[in-house]
Amino acid sequence: MSPTGETGTSATPPRANASNQGGSKLESTPNSRGASVVSENISLVGVQVKEVWPWIQRDIEQAKQCKTDVMLQALLQRASCAPETKQPELLQKCLKGVLPVCNGRVSAGGISSSGIEAALKKYVCPGVENDFYGPFIDATNIGLACLEEIKIDGMRAPVSAVDMIFQQNDMPMYQTHQTARSIRKPDIVILPLKSACASFQDDNGSKTGKQKDKRKAAQEDDQKDDTKDGQKRKDHMVKNAKAKAKNLRWKDVLACIEFKRKTKEIKSPPSSYTVTDHVPTKPEHLPVGHLKAEVPTPGPSQTIATQPASDTAPVQSSGLTAAQTSKGGSSSKRKAADTLESTAKKSKVNLDEPDVTVQTGLYAAEMFAANVAVEHLINFIVVDDVIWTWYYDRQGTVQSSGINFIQDLPRFMVLLYALQRFKVHDWGRNKHFLPVEVEGKQCHEFKIKDEELGTVDLLLHTSHPERVTHYGLQGRATNVVPVTSEALTKKYGNFEDGMVAKIFWGEASRTSEPEILKKVEEIAKRHPTVEGHIPQLLWHHKFTNPTSAIREALGVPEPTTGGRVLYILVFRKLHPITKLHGKDLFDVWRQCILCHLILWKEGVYHRDISPGNLMWYRKDGRLIGVLNDYDLSSLANAVGPQGNERTGTVPFMALDLLTEEGQQGKVKHLYRHDLESFMWVFAWIFLRYRQGVLLQRLRPLDEWATLGAIACRKEKSDFLMGFVKYRPPDLQSAMDISLWALLVGCFRVLQAANSNLVDDVYYNLGVEQGLTEGTYEQIDAEETVSDMDDLLGKFTSIREWVKLSKPS
């Protein structure tokens, strides 16, 4: 299964449901500029993680905005005793309730809130960026300790299972994405206290094996002793919270705080605080690229992931979820670019490096990738004395206006007050997926009632090397995980290759993949060319947690546009076409083309032909090709373009669809465009693989994966004009030469098709000028069945196609 998405163009295209300037008609779904040709296809296209950040930036540039009081109200309601009930008075109640903490009149366990003022006075002193981490950590952790004592009607008590704490990091954090490793250094992270303490315990010379064996019992003892818990927090605040933590895991991080120091002089705290209206900061919201001033001091550089990624290698990642681990089941900074190879920081901001807003987005991408079916994330950016809240989910990003946390300390304390009362799932961890350990491996359990099967049990093998995860911010964020299930095995029996679960965020306005597959299955009953060549959907579930809900609460315009809901689908496991070579490669590819033709004629438009969507399985000694992944498909009877997501994977899209008009949805997606995609897929596999293994050296076409649509079109057009120069130097066998000849023949047909289009345009110009007799030819007219057959026939009549189609 191939997660796909969009690379985007340099200008924001109109949305599918937006009015179009000039009255131009949308012929297909436009490309909503997103971050996924690279981020969702690290395993598919062989890119490195360091090439992802420009796509993250495009997502960040589309961030929606809201007022800080609206964001605080939404967070407070989430942390209240009745989160589903609107409580408009919460913010004012909490602003008044935290004033004793702000004014130094609260003590807890020997910690006085007067320490907040002392820490903030240190914070405003001139210095370099690193000097401000400690005072900020002191102010926030003292605030959290004292806020525990504040009781406000309607609000939950602090959540002891989380017990959040601010921890300095500024150390490398590693994570693997389809064999490509990222290294990032967030300044400060918010962690559960136990996670913060554990990183120092493992580093203090203790034997980690014995430590892990004893930790669970020790933690249970701690939970029984509230006094000991308070002392543990106090000890960590004094000894380690301001020290650089080592070996922190992304799956434990609740939030990241990124700092930038721009102003040398910051106004000192006032002598006392009262409840006031919010005073807008300057800037009120933080745009990408706002910080172009000189950086105070250089620091050590940071290097990232030089190991090339595999086209097929999956991610190995584990996840923290909203639930506690189940008992069942066996058991000095200047981030040059996080994702870029870096050199020492210059005195000026390097425009080739990600902006602070993008750096923080990259941290969110790591947090999304480290956990299962994450619903949302929250990160923070601090510039001088202003903090901005950034809310991420798969629909996009929302940033609130800033809070001056020194002059408007009550609002900052209200923010901490809300977060302190967050359960783990309020931080975005999915409470439906329970972490368990099976045979020493991290897995996740999912159980749900089903009308037909009773209880459906899924055991997701999230540590399995074949797990494929998404790396990015918005979009479908498809994860594919090996899965076992007693209920499904009882119904279907054992599959030789097992089953996989596909977890993704589908657009709420689009016809769902299960609905499309139902139509596909009906077609298969009538057509042998389709029967057996489609994925076998075993079970599916749609969650009821739309991403649009938070946008409605925040007053974001058009909150449901691009809204997403979470799906989990279970399929029989298939194998990727990239594992094949020789005649097997041709046979599976051809079977998928023939299946695709019938489906298109029957009104199922796939529209996302890519290597990851062409699969196979073995039956009676024969390889059976499968046209897979229908979550971006559409049905002929659907009215108008569906959803707000561009359909197609850029390196494999038809040239017509990679134009500016095509990316804006003004070019109708026709059968010939999908057929052209099949040709690009075949070229991609044949030129980049040997014997089913991705080439590690002298691998052509890499740049296609990292370019936007317009630039990729130019590269592919150049390839089409001179593809004969790409003949692999190591062709020796007769079969390989036949496949190369087939590829040459296919691209000759594509060249001829483009030439015929030019001829038609020239003919129409003659008619228009009265120089040619005849009638005007309609270009890009609706295709007929005959048109489809004629076009495919030009490929199937290629001599090598005919030869390779004969039984062995």
Coordinates of C-alpha atoms in Angstrom, one line a residue, residues 111-429:
I111 CA 8.2 25.3 46.7
S112 CA 6.9 28.9 46.7
S113 CA 5.4 30.6 43.7
S114 CA 7.5 33.7 44.5
G115 CA 10.2 31.7 42.7
I116 CA 8.4 32.4 39.4
E117 CA 9.2 36.1 39.7
A118 CA 12.8 35.4 40.5
A119 CA 13.2 33.1 37.5
L120 CA 11.6 35.6 35.2
K121 CA 13.9 38.4 36.4
K122 CA 16.8 36.1 35.4
Y123 CA 15.1 35.4 32.1
V124 CA 15.0 39.1 31.1
C125 CA 18.7 39.6 31.6
P126 CA 20.8 39.9 28.4
G127 CA 22.5 36.8 27.2
V128 CA 22.6 34.1 24.6
E129 CA 19.8 31.8 23.8
N130 CA 21.0 28.9 25.9
D131 CA 21.0 31.1 29.0
F132 CA 17.3 31.4 28.9
Y133 CA 16.4 27.7 29.1
G134 CA 17.1 27.4 32.8
P135 CA 15.1 30.4 34.0
F136 CA 12.1 29.4 31.8
I137 CA 12.2 25.8 33.1
D138 CA 12.4 27.1 36.7
A139 CA 9.4 29.4 36.1
T140 CA 7.2 26.7 34.5
N141 CA 8.0 23.9 36.9
I142 CA 7.6 26.1 39.9
G143 CA 4.3 27.2 38.4
L144 CA 3.2 23.6 37.9
A145 CA 4.0 22.6 41.4
C146 CA 2.0 25.5 42.8
L147 CA -0.9 25.2 40.4
E148 CA -1.6 21.7 41.8
E149 CA -2.9 23.6 44.9
I150 CA -5.4 25.6 42.9
K151 CA -8.9 24.2 42.9
I152 CA -11.3 25.7 40.3
D153 CA -14.9 24.6 40.1
G154 CA -15.5 22.5 37.0
M155 CA -11.9 21.6 36.4
R156 CA -10.2 18.3 36.8
A157 CA -7.5 17.6 39.3
P158 CA -3.9 17.3 38.0
V159 CA -3.4 14.0 36.2
S160 CA -0.9 12.0 38.2
A161 CA -0.5 9.4 35.5
V162 CA 1.1 12.0 33.4
D163 CA 2.6 14.4 36.0
M164 CA 4.1 16.7 33.3
I165 CA 7.4 18.5 33.7
F166 CA 9.5 20.8 31.6
Q167 CA 12.9 19.3 30.8
Q168 CA 15.9 20.8 29.0
N169 CA 17.0 18.8 26.1
D170 CA 19.2 20.4 23.5
M171 CA 20.6 17.0 22.8
P172 CA 20.3 14.8 19.7
M173 CA 17.2 12.7 19.5
Y174 CA 17.2 9.9 17.0
Q175 CA 14.5 8.2 15.0
T176 CA 14.4 5.9 12.0
H177 CA 12.1 6.4 9.1
Q178 CA 12.2 3.6 6.5
T179 CA 15.9 3.1 7.3
A180 CA 16.7 6.9 7.0
R181 CA 17.6 8.3 10.4
S182 CA 16.7 11.8 11.6
I183 CA 18.6 13.7 14.3
R184 CA 16.8 16.6 16.0
K185 CA 17.5 18.8 19.0
P186 CA 14.5 20.5 20.5
D187 CA 15.4 23.0 23.2
I188 CA 13.0 22.0 25.9
V189 CA 10.5 19.2 26.0
I190 CA 7.4 18.4 28.1
L191 CA 7.5 14.9 29.4
P192 CA 5.8 12.7 32.0
L193 CA 7.9 13.0 35.1
K194 CA 8.7 9.2 35.0
S195 CA 10.1 9.5 31.5
A196 CA 12.2 12.5 32.5
C197 CA 13.6 10.7 35.5
A198 CA 14.2 7.5 33.6
S199 CA 16.5 9.2 31.2
F200 CA 18.8 10.2 34.0
Q201 CA 18.5 6.9 35.9
D202 CA 19.7 4.9 32.9
D203 CA 22.6 7.3 32.5
N204 CA 23.9 7.3 36.0
G205 CA 25.8 4.0 35.8
S206 CA 22.9 1.7 36.8
K207 CA 22.6 -1.5 35.0
T208 CA 19.9 -0.8 32.5
G209 CA 18.7 -4.4 32.3
K210 CA 18.2 -4.8 36.0
Q211 CA 16.9 -1.2 36.1
K212 CA 14.1 -2.1 33.6
D213 CA 13.2 -5.3 35.5
K214 CA 12.8 -3.4 38.8
R215 CA 11.3 -0.1 37.5
K216 CA 7.7 -1.3 37.3
A217 CA 7.6 -2.4 40.9
A218 CA 9.4 0.8 42.0
Q219 CA 6.9 2.9 40.1
E220 CA 4.0 1.1 41.7
D221 CA 5.4 1.9 45.1
D222 CA 5.8 5.5 44.1
Q223 CA 2.2 5.7 43.2
K224 CA 1.2 4.6 46.7
D225 CA 3.1 7.4 48.3
D226 CA 2.0 10.9 47.3
T227 CA 4.7 12.5 49.6
K228 CA 7.4 10.5 47.8
D229 CA 6.0 11.6 44.4
G230 CA 6.2 15.3 45.5
Q231 CA 9.8 14.8 46.7
K232 CA 10.7 13.0 43.4
R233 CA 9.4 16.0 41.4
K234 CA 11.2 18.5 43.6
D235 CA 14.4 16.5 43.4
H236 CA 14.2 16.3 39.7
M237 CA 13.5 20.0 39.4
V238 CA 16.6 20.9 41.4
K239 CA 19.0 18.3 40.0
N240 CA 18.1 17.4 36.5
A241 CA 15.3 19.4 34.9
K242 CA 17.8 22.0 33.7
A243 CA 20.4 19.4 32.7
K244 CA 20.7 18.0 29.2
A245 CA 18.7 14.8 29.1
K246 CA 20.2 11.8 27.2
N247 CA 18.5 9.1 25.2
L248 CA 15.0 10.7 25.3
R249 CA 12.5 8.8 23.1
W250 CA 10.2 10.7 20.8
K251 CA 7.3 8.4 21.8
D252 CA 7.5 9.9 25.3
V253 CA 7.5 13.5 24.3
L254 CA 4.3 15.3 25.0
A255 CA 5.3 18.7 23.5
C256 CA 8.4 20.6 22.3
I257 CA 9.3 24.2 23.1
E258 CA 11.6 26.0 20.6
F259 CA 13.4 29.2 21.6
K260 CA 14.7 32.1 19.6
R261 CA 16.2 35.3 21.2
K262 CA 15.8 38.4 19.1
T263 CA 15.7 41.4 21.5
K264 CA 18.5 42.2 23.9
E265 CA 16.3 44.0 26.3
I266 CA 13.1 42.5 27.7
K267 CA 10.8 44.4 30.0
S268 CA 11.0 43.1 33.7
P269 CA 8.0 41.5 35.4
P270 CA 5.4 43.9 37.0
S271 CA 5.2 44.1 40.8
S272 CA 1.8 42.4 40.8
Y273 CA -0.7 40.9 38.4
T274 CA -4.5 41.4 37.8
V275 CA -6.9 40.0 35.3
T276 CA -6.7 42.1 32.1
D277 CA -7.8 41.8 28.5
H278 CA -5.4 40.2 26.2
V279 CA -2.9 42.6 24.7
P280 CA -1.9 41.5 21.1
T281 CA 1.7 40.8 20.7
K282 CA 3.9 42.1 17.8
P283 CA 3.6 40.1 15.6
E284 CA 0.3 38.7 16.8
H285 CA 0.9 35.5 14.9
L286 CA 4.2 34.1 13.9
P287 CA 4.6 33.8 10.1
V288 CA 7.2 31.6 8.4
G289 CA 10.4 33.6 7.9
H290 CA 9.6 36.3 10.4
L291 CA 13.0 35.9 12.1
K292 CA 15.6 37.2 9.7
A293 CA 17.7 39.1 12.3
E294 CA 21.2 38.2 13.3
V295 CA 21.7 35.2 15.5
P296 CA 23.4 36.2 18.8
T297 CA 25.9 33.4 18.9
P298 CA 27.1 30.5 16.8
G299 CA 27.1 27.0 18.1
P300 CA 28.0 23.5 17.0
S301 CA 26.6 22.1 13.9
Q302 CA 24.3 19.2 13.5
T303 CA 24.5 16.4 11.0
I304 CA 21.5 14.3 9.9
A305 CA 21.0 11.0 8.2
T306 CA 23.4 10.4 5.4
Q307 CA 22.3 6.8 4.9
P308 CA 20.1 6.6 1.8
A309 CA 16.6 5.3 2.3
S310 CA 15.3 2.2 0.7
D311 CA 12.4 2.3 -1.7
T312 CA 10.7 -0.5 0.3
A313 CA 12.3 -0.6 3.7
P314 CA 9.8 0.1 6.5
V315 CA 10.0 2.1 9.6
Q316 CA 10.7 0.6 12.9
S317 CA 8.9 2.7 15.5
S318 CA 7.0 2.3 18.7
G319 CA 4.3 4.3 20.3
L320 CA 3.0 5.7 23.6
T321 CA -0.7 5.6 23.7
A322 CA -3.4 7.1 25.9
A323 CA -3.8 4.0 27.9
Q324 CA -1.5 2.4 30.4
T325 CA 0.4 -0.6 29.3
S326 CA -1.9 -3.6 29.3
K327 CA -1.2 -6.5 31.6
G328 CA -2.5 -8.9 29.0
G329 CA -0.1 -10.3 26.4
S330 CA 3.3 -11.9 26.8
S331 CA 5.4 -10.4 27.4
S332 CA 24.9 24.5 22.3
K333 CA 22.6 24.7 19.9
R334 CA 21.8 26.3 16.6
K335 CA 19.9 23.6 14.9
A336 CA 21.5 24.0 11.5
A337 CA 18.7 22.2 9.9
D338 CA 17.6 19.2 11.8
T339 CA 16.9 17.5 8.5
L340 CA 19.7 19.0 6.5
E341 CA 23.4 18.3 6.4
S342 CA 24.7 21.3 8.3
T343 CA 27.8 23.5 8.7
A344 CA 28.7 25.8 11.5
K345 CA 26.1 28.4 12.1
K346 CA 26.9 31.7 10.4
S347 CA 26.1 35.1 12.0
K348 CA 23.1 35.5 9.8
V349 CA 20.1 33.1 9.5
N350 CA 20.8 30.7 6.7
L351 CA 17.9 31.0 4.3
D352 CA 18.5 27.4 3.2
E353 CA 17.8 26.2 6.7
P354 CA 14.3 25.8 8.2
D355 CA 12.6 28.6 10.0
V356 CA 11.8 28.1 13.7
T357 CA 8.2 27.5 12.7
V358 CA 9.3 24.7 10.4
Q359 CA 11.8 23.3 13.0
T360 CA 8.9 23.0 15.4
G361 CA 6.8 21.4 12.7
L362 CA 9.6 18.8 12.1
Y363 CA 9.4 17.9 15.8
A364 CA 5.7 17.4 15.4
A365 CA 6.4 15.1 12.4
E366 CA 8.7 13.0 14.7
M367 CA 6.1 12.8 17.4
F368 CA 3.4 11.7 14.9
A369 CA 5.7 9.0 13.5
A370 CA 6.7 7.7 16.9
N371 CA 3.1 6.9 18.0
V372 CA 0.1 5.0 16.6
A373 CA -2.9 6.9 15.1
V374 CA -2.1 10.2 16.9
E375 CA -5.1 12.5 16.8
H376 CA -3.3 15.8 17.4
L377 CA -0.2 17.4 18.9
I378 CA 0.7 20.7 20.6
N379 CA 4.1 22.5 20.4
F380 CA 5.2 25.9 21.4
I381 CA 7.6 28.6 20.1
V382 CA 9.1 31.2 22.4
V383 CA 10.7 34.4 20.9
D384 CA 11.9 36.7 23.6
D385 CA 9.0 37.1 26.1
V386 CA 6.2 35.8 23.8
I387 CA 5.0 32.2 23.5
W388 CA 2.8 30.9 20.6
T389 CA 0.8 27.7 20.7
W390 CA 0.8 25.5 17.6
Y391 CA -1.8 22.8 17.2
Y392 CA -1.2 20.1 14.6
D393 CA -3.5 17.4 13.3
R394 CA -3.9 15.7 9.9
Q395 CA -6.3 18.4 8.6
G396 CA -3.5 21.0 9.1
T397 CA -2.0 23.4 11.6
V398 CA -3.6 26.1 13.7
Q399 CA -1.5 28.7 15.6
S400 CA -2.9 30.9 18.3
S401 CA -1.9 34.5 18.8
G402 CA 1.0 35.1 21.2
I403 CA 1.0 35.5 25.0
N404 CA 3.6 37.8 26.6
F405 CA 4.3 35.3 29.4
I406 CA 6.1 37.9 31.5
Q407 CA 3.7 40.8 31.3
D408 CA 0.6 38.6 31.0
L409 CA 1.7 35.8 33.4
P410 CA -1.9 34.9 34.4
R411 CA -2.7 33.7 30.8
F412 CA 0.5 31.7 30.7
M413 CA -0.3 30.1 34.1
V414 CA -3.8 29.3 32.7
L415 CA -2.1 27.5 29.8
L416 CA 0.0 25.5 32.2
Y417 CA -3.1 24.9 34.4
A418 CA -5.0 23.4 31.5
L419 CA -2.1 21.2 30.3
Q420 CA -1.4 19.9 33.8
R421 CA -4.9 18.5 33.8
F422 CA -4.6 16.7 30.4
K423 CA -4.9 13.0 30.3
V424 CA -2.5 11.3 27.8
H425 CA -5.2 11.2 25.1
D426 CA -5.8 14.9 25.6
W427 CA -2.2 15.3 24.4
G428 CA -3.3 13.5 21.2
R429 CA -2.3 9.9 22.0

